[in-house]
GROMACS .gro file of C-alpha atoms in nm:
model
  262
    1MET     CA    1  12.101  14.744 -17.785
    2LYS     CA    2  11.776  14.650 -17.520
    3SER     CA    3  11.637  14.889 -17.243
    4ILE     CA    4  11.650  14.784 -16.955
    5ASP     CA    5  11.243  14.715 -16.965
    6GLN     CA    6  11.303  14.465 -17.233
    7GLN     CA    7  11.600  14.258 -17.057
    8LEU     CA    8  11.362  14.237 -16.720
    9PHE     CA    9  11.105  14.123 -16.918
   10LEU     CA   10  11.319  13.812 -17.099
   11SER     CA   11  11.428  13.752 -16.787
   12CYS     CA   12  11.073  13.734 -16.636
   13ILE     CA   13  10.986  13.484 -16.903
   14PHE     CA   14  11.310  13.261 -16.884
   15LEU     CA   15  11.289  13.217 -16.536
   16CYS     CA   16  10.854  13.160 -16.560
   17CYS     CA   17  11.003  12.911 -16.819
   18LEU     CA   18  11.262  12.754 -16.578
   19VAL     CA   19  11.034  12.732 -16.306
   20ASN     CA   20  10.709  12.628 -16.453
   21PRO     CA   21  10.779  12.283 -16.685
   22GLY     CA   22  10.421  12.322 -16.816
   23TYR     CA   23  10.447  12.693 -16.964
   24ALA     CA   24  10.859  12.608 -17.087
   25GLN     CA   25  10.602  12.299 -17.282
   26GLN     CA   26  10.360  12.513 -17.439
   27GLY     CA   27  10.308  12.524 -17.791
   28GLN     CA   28  10.559  12.273 -17.871
   29THR     CA   29  10.516  11.979 -18.048
   30ASP     CA   30  10.399  11.602 -17.932
   31PRO     CA   31  10.706  11.459 -17.699
   32LEU     CA   32  10.625  11.121 -17.812
   33ASN     CA   33  10.552  11.209 -18.181
   34SER     CA   34  10.253  10.973 -18.178
   35PRO     CA   35  10.045  10.942 -18.547
   36MET     CA   36   9.751  10.934 -18.325
   37TRP     CA   37   9.771  11.282 -18.089
   38LYS     CA   38   9.583  11.533 -18.299
   39ASP     CA   39   9.295  11.286 -18.314
   40MET     CA   40   9.309  11.194 -17.920
   41HIS     CA   41   9.302  11.618 -17.850
   42ARG     CA   42   9.018  11.602 -18.054
   43SER     CA   43   8.785  11.330 -17.952
   44LEU     CA   44   8.876  11.285 -17.601
   45LEU     CA   45   8.980  11.641 -17.474
   46GLY     CA   46   8.743  11.848 -17.714
   47GLY     CA   47   9.013  12.015 -17.861
   48ALA     CA   48   9.048  12.219 -17.565
   49SER     CA   49   9.355  12.439 -17.418
   50VAL     CA   50   9.670  12.178 -17.361
   51VAL     CA   51   9.990  12.171 -17.185
   52PHE     CA   52  10.231  11.878 -17.191
   53ASP     CA   53  10.371  11.897 -16.850
   54ASP     CA   54  10.582  11.658 -16.703
   55ARG     CA   55  10.433  11.662 -16.341
   56VAL     CA   56  10.191  11.468 -16.505
   57GLN     CA   57  10.379  11.138 -16.455
   58VAL     CA   58  10.270  10.835 -16.601
   59LEU     CA   59  10.431  10.512 -16.465
   60ALA     CA   60  10.450  10.216 -16.670
   61PRO     CA   61  10.742   9.948 -16.798
   62VAL     CA   62  10.897  10.035 -17.125
   63ASP     CA   63  10.850   9.732 -17.243
   64ALA     CA   64  10.530   9.496 -17.122
   65GLU     CA   65  10.592   9.143 -17.013
   66ASP     CA   66  10.206   9.055 -17.068
   67SER     CA   67  10.011   9.230 -17.289
   68MET     CA   68   9.681   9.167 -17.098
   69ASN     CA   69   9.849   9.344 -16.754
   70VAL     CA   70  10.011   9.605 -16.790
   71PRO     CA   71  10.092   9.799 -16.420
   72VAL     CA   72  10.023  10.175 -16.495
   73LEU     CA   73  10.009  10.447 -16.211
   74VAL     CA   74   9.925  10.799 -16.281
   75ASP     CA   75  10.013  11.090 -16.032
   76ALA     CA   76   9.892  11.443 -16.065
   77THR     CA   77   9.968  11.590 -15.726
   78ALA     CA   78  10.239  11.830 -15.830
   79LEU     CA   79   9.994  12.008 -16.027
   80GLY     CA   80   9.821  12.063 -15.666
   81GLU     CA   81   9.372  12.109 -15.793
   82VAL     CA   82   9.281  11.908 -16.034
   83SER     CA   83   8.915  11.779 -16.105
   84LYS     CA   84   8.949  11.511 -16.391
   85ILE     CA   85   9.194  11.293 -16.471
   86VAL     CA   86   9.132  11.063 -16.824
   87VAL     CA   87   9.370  10.786 -16.943
   88PHE     CA   88   9.402  10.672 -17.252
   89ALA     CA   89   9.631  10.436 -17.499
   90GLU     CA   90   9.656  10.605 -17.847
   91LEU     CA   91   9.713  10.304 -18.056
   92ASN     CA   92   9.427  10.031 -17.926
   93PRO     CA   93   9.192   9.949 -18.086
   94ILE     CA   94   8.982  10.122 -17.768
   95HIS     CA   95   9.184  10.440 -17.723
   96LYS     CA   96   9.038  10.582 -17.379
   97VAL     CA   97   9.089  10.363 -17.019
   98LEU     CA   98   8.947  10.513 -16.732
   99GLU     CA   99   8.828  10.883 -16.606
  100LEU     CA  100   8.869  10.978 -16.275
  101GLU     CA  101   8.741  11.257 -16.075
  102PRO     CA  102   8.909  11.278 -15.754
  103LEU     CA  103   8.650  11.505 -15.603
  104HIS     CA  104   8.820  11.452 -15.196
  105ALA     CA  105   9.124  11.252 -15.336
  106LYS     CA  106   9.446  11.325 -15.405
  107PRO     CA  107   9.451  11.270 -15.825
  108ILE     CA  108   9.618  11.007 -15.812
  109ILE     CA  109   9.547  10.616 -15.954
  110GLY     CA  110   9.693  10.266 -16.016
  111PHE     CA  111   9.550  10.016 -16.216
  112ARG     CA  112   9.645   9.788 -16.514
  113ILE     CA  113   9.545   9.767 -16.847
  114LYS     CA  114   9.539   9.595 -17.145
  115VAL     CA  115   9.783   9.744 -17.499
  116GLN     CA  116   9.715   9.564 -17.819
  117GLN     CA  117  10.081   9.704 -17.952
  118ALA     CA  118  10.285   9.931 -17.903
  119THR     CA  119  10.172  10.255 -17.767
  120PRO     CA  120  10.176  10.595 -17.613
  121VAL     CA  121  10.006  10.548 -17.290
  122ARG     CA  122   9.866  10.928 -17.118
  123ALA     CA  123   9.735  11.078 -16.858
  124ALA     CA  124   9.531  11.439 -16.942
  125ALA     CA  125   9.461  11.629 -16.591
  126LEU     CA  126   9.187  11.888 -16.628
  127ALA     CA  127   9.372  12.159 -16.355
  128GLY     CA  128   9.257  12.489 -16.187
  129ASP     CA  129   9.381  12.706 -16.469
  130GLY     CA  130   9.145  12.486 -16.712
  131ARG     CA  131   9.369  12.344 -16.944
  132TRP     CA  132   9.420  11.990 -16.942
  133HIS     CA  133   9.796  11.872 -16.833
  134VAL     CA  134   9.936  11.596 -17.039
  135GLY     CA  135  10.235  11.317 -16.984
  136GLY     CA  136  10.282  10.980 -17.097
  137ARG     CA  137  10.490  10.742 -17.184
  138ILE     CA  138  10.534  10.490 -17.482
  139VAL     CA  139  10.433  10.141 -17.373
  140ASP     CA  140  10.597   9.837 -17.648
  141ALA     CA  141  10.476   9.487 -17.605
  142ALA     CA  142  10.444   9.221 -17.823
  143GLY     CA  143  10.013   9.261 -17.922
  144GLY     CA  144   9.724   9.145 -17.842
  145GLY     CA  145   9.607   9.218 -17.550
  146CYS     CA  146   9.295   9.378 -17.630
  147THR     CA  147   9.164   9.031 -17.863
  148LEU     CA  148   9.249   8.787 -17.666
  149PRO     CA  149   8.990   8.643 -17.441
  150SER     CA  150   9.004   8.687 -17.060
  151ILE     CA  151   9.092   8.346 -16.855
  152GLY     CA  152   8.776   8.451 -16.674
  153SER     CA  153   8.548   8.321 -16.984
  154GLU     CA  154   8.693   8.032 -17.039
  155ASN     CA  155   8.591   7.905 -16.684
  156SER     CA  156   8.297   7.748 -16.607
  157ASP     CA  157   8.255   7.869 -16.270
  158TRP     CA  158   8.330   8.235 -16.347
  159ALA     CA  159   8.006   8.418 -16.290
  160SER     CA  160   8.016   8.235 -15.854
  161ARG     CA  161   8.298   8.485 -15.851
  162MET     CA  162   8.202   8.803 -16.050
  163GLY     CA  163   8.189   9.103 -15.824
  164GLU     CA  164   8.330   8.960 -15.589
  165VAL     CA  165   8.561   9.220 -15.391
  166ALA     CA  166   8.851   9.240 -15.198
  167GLY     CA  167   9.105   9.502 -15.034
  168ARG     CA  168   9.248   9.719 -14.801
  169LEU     CA  169   9.298  10.004 -14.640
  170TRP     CA  170   9.609  10.183 -14.537
  171SER     CA  171   9.616  10.505 -14.320
  172ASN     CA  172   9.868  10.805 -14.230
  173GLN     CA  173   9.771  11.150 -14.065
  174ASP     CA  174   9.627  11.311 -14.416
  175SER     CA  175   9.458  11.028 -14.626
  176THR     CA  176   9.398  10.636 -14.638
  177ARG     CA  177   9.479  10.423 -14.949
  178LEU     CA  178   9.238  10.185 -15.062
  179ARG     CA  179   9.402   9.896 -15.228
  180MET     CA  180   9.140   9.653 -15.442
  181ARG     CA  181   9.055   9.383 -15.719
  182VAL     CA  182   8.711   9.323 -15.847
  183MET     CA  183   8.656   8.988 -15.945
  184HIS     CA  184   8.497   9.050 -16.344
  185PRO     CA  185   8.627   8.954 -16.693
  186MET     CA  186   8.639   9.316 -16.841
  187ASP     CA  187   8.559   9.165 -17.230
  188THR     CA  188   8.686   9.375 -17.453
  189GLY     CA  189   8.395   9.329 -17.725
  190LEU     CA  190   8.624   9.289 -17.974
  191VAL     CA  191   8.677   8.856 -17.935
  192PRO     CA  192   8.439   8.659 -18.206
  193GLY     CA  193   8.139   8.590 -17.993
  194ILE     CA  194   8.213   8.773 -17.627
  195PRO     CA  195   8.031   9.090 -17.636
  196ALA     CA  196   8.161   9.363 -17.462
  197PHE     CA  197   8.144   9.314 -17.040
  198TYR     CA  198   8.290   9.525 -16.806
  199ILE     CA  199   8.265   9.752 -16.481
  200ASP     CA  200   8.174  10.073 -16.630
  201HIS     CA  201   8.136  10.299 -16.314
  202LEU     CA  202   8.270  10.264 -15.940
  203GLU     CA  203   8.203  10.560 -15.667
  204PHE     CA  204   8.345  10.546 -15.325
  205HIS     CA  205   8.173  10.643 -15.044
  206ASP     CA  206   8.285  10.739 -14.644
  207ALA     CA  207   8.030  10.584 -14.342
  208LYS     CA  208   7.843  10.918 -14.389
  209GLY     CA  209   7.718  10.856 -14.748
  210GLU     CA  210   7.959  11.172 -14.868
  211ILE     CA  211   8.112  11.034 -15.226
  212LEU     CA  212   8.485  11.068 -15.166
  213SER     CA  213   8.616  11.019 -15.529
  214ARG     CA  214   8.457  10.860 -15.856
  215LEU     CA  215   8.592  10.640 -16.123
  216PHE     CA  216   8.452  10.533 -16.495
  217LEU     CA  217   8.641  10.234 -16.603
  218HIS     CA  218   8.619  10.112 -16.996
  219GLU     CA  219   8.705   9.833 -17.179
  220PRO     CA  220   9.081   9.832 -17.207
  221VAL     CA  221   9.100   9.816 -16.816
  222SER     CA  222   9.280   9.436 -16.710
  223GLU     CA  223   9.065   9.164 -16.605
  224ASN     CA  224   9.024   9.167 -16.241
  225PRO     CA  225   9.061   9.464 -16.225
  226VAL     CA  226   9.295   9.635 -15.922
  227LEU     CA  227   9.237   9.963 -15.835
  228THR     CA  228   9.468  10.208 -15.591
  229LEU     CA  229   9.380  10.507 -15.503
  230ASP     CA  230   9.464  10.787 -15.222
  231LEU     CA  231   9.114  10.874 -15.063
  232PRO     CA  232   9.084  11.168 -14.738
  233ARG     CA  233   9.185  10.967 -14.431
  234ARG     CA  234   8.799  10.790 -14.282
  235ASP     CA  235   8.772  10.489 -14.080
  236SER     CA  236   8.541  10.307 -14.344
  237VAL     CA  237   8.535  10.313 -14.680
  238THR     CA  238   8.214  10.176 -14.931
  239VAL     CA  239   8.275  10.140 -15.274
  240VAL     CA  240   7.922  10.125 -15.446
  241GLY     CA  241   7.946  10.085 -15.866
  242ALA     CA  242   7.777   9.870 -16.122
  243ASP     CA  243   7.863   9.699 -16.522
  244ASN     CA  244   7.736   9.778 -16.847
  245ASN     CA  245   7.496   9.523 -16.757
  246GLY     CA  246   7.352   9.646 -16.427
  247ASN     CA  247   7.517   9.439 -16.214
  248PRO     CA  248   7.611   9.566 -15.869
  249VAL     CA  249   7.969   9.594 -15.720
  250LYS     CA  250   7.943   9.679 -15.349
  251ALA     CA  251   8.198   9.632 -15.083
  252ARG     CA  252   8.277   9.803 -14.738
  253PHE     CA  253   8.635   9.852 -14.635
  254LEU     CA  254   8.802   9.908 -14.283
  255PRO     CA  255   9.152   9.970 -14.168
  256GLY     CA  256   9.321   9.595 -14.107
  257MET     CA  257   9.070   9.398 -14.278
  258ASN     CA  258   9.198   9.139 -14.607
  259GLU     CA  259   8.860   9.075 -14.735
  260ALA     CA  260   8.584   9.340 -14.779
  261GLU     CA  261   8.251   9.341 -14.584
  262MET     CA  262   8.014   9.239 -14.929
   0.00000   0.00000   0.00000
């Protein structure tokens, strides 16, 4: 017969598992049963402590109608403090999709990706407890998204619009949402004769020059990236960055504007 102290201890453990889904799933096997998970854990997360956690939401279609443009929303706001988010597609030939450093922004981002075949798409969020909290889902796809040439590469005048930025800000009481598009072919380097050519970093500044958030992109992000972020409430936001060949990206957004100031 268990002592009262033992019963209280077991009751506390049970309650922790109910209220903390990250704790409940610690040490369990991969919920998506991916053959690549162990490799991803080692190569992208350095083998650090990981918790499978439903609070890290990855929203994407179950079936991708267009394997070159699969919409994804990653939302880790339920974790509270998050210093970094890493997104990866495990069965893509190029696994890493993007890395977000929220800094002063909310740990949430919308984007589109290319998928080569049916694959787990995951987000790992580095939380205040020092552990990676991982969520994800499987996206089915006909395939070929990473090894097809971009539409821009086949267009003779694409260079005249490369780096062109459009977008808009919406503000509420505590944040400013930015939705933007950058014209860029985002070539993966997996098409014969077409080298890798993609936007590799963007920073988001306020009018005083403070960095609000930082984003690193990789080849699987779709052509002409469309990005959505929730930044701190500001009257204007400036985006600065470059692609892997050093071509600059720069634009300034004001509330109510449909086009950015270049």
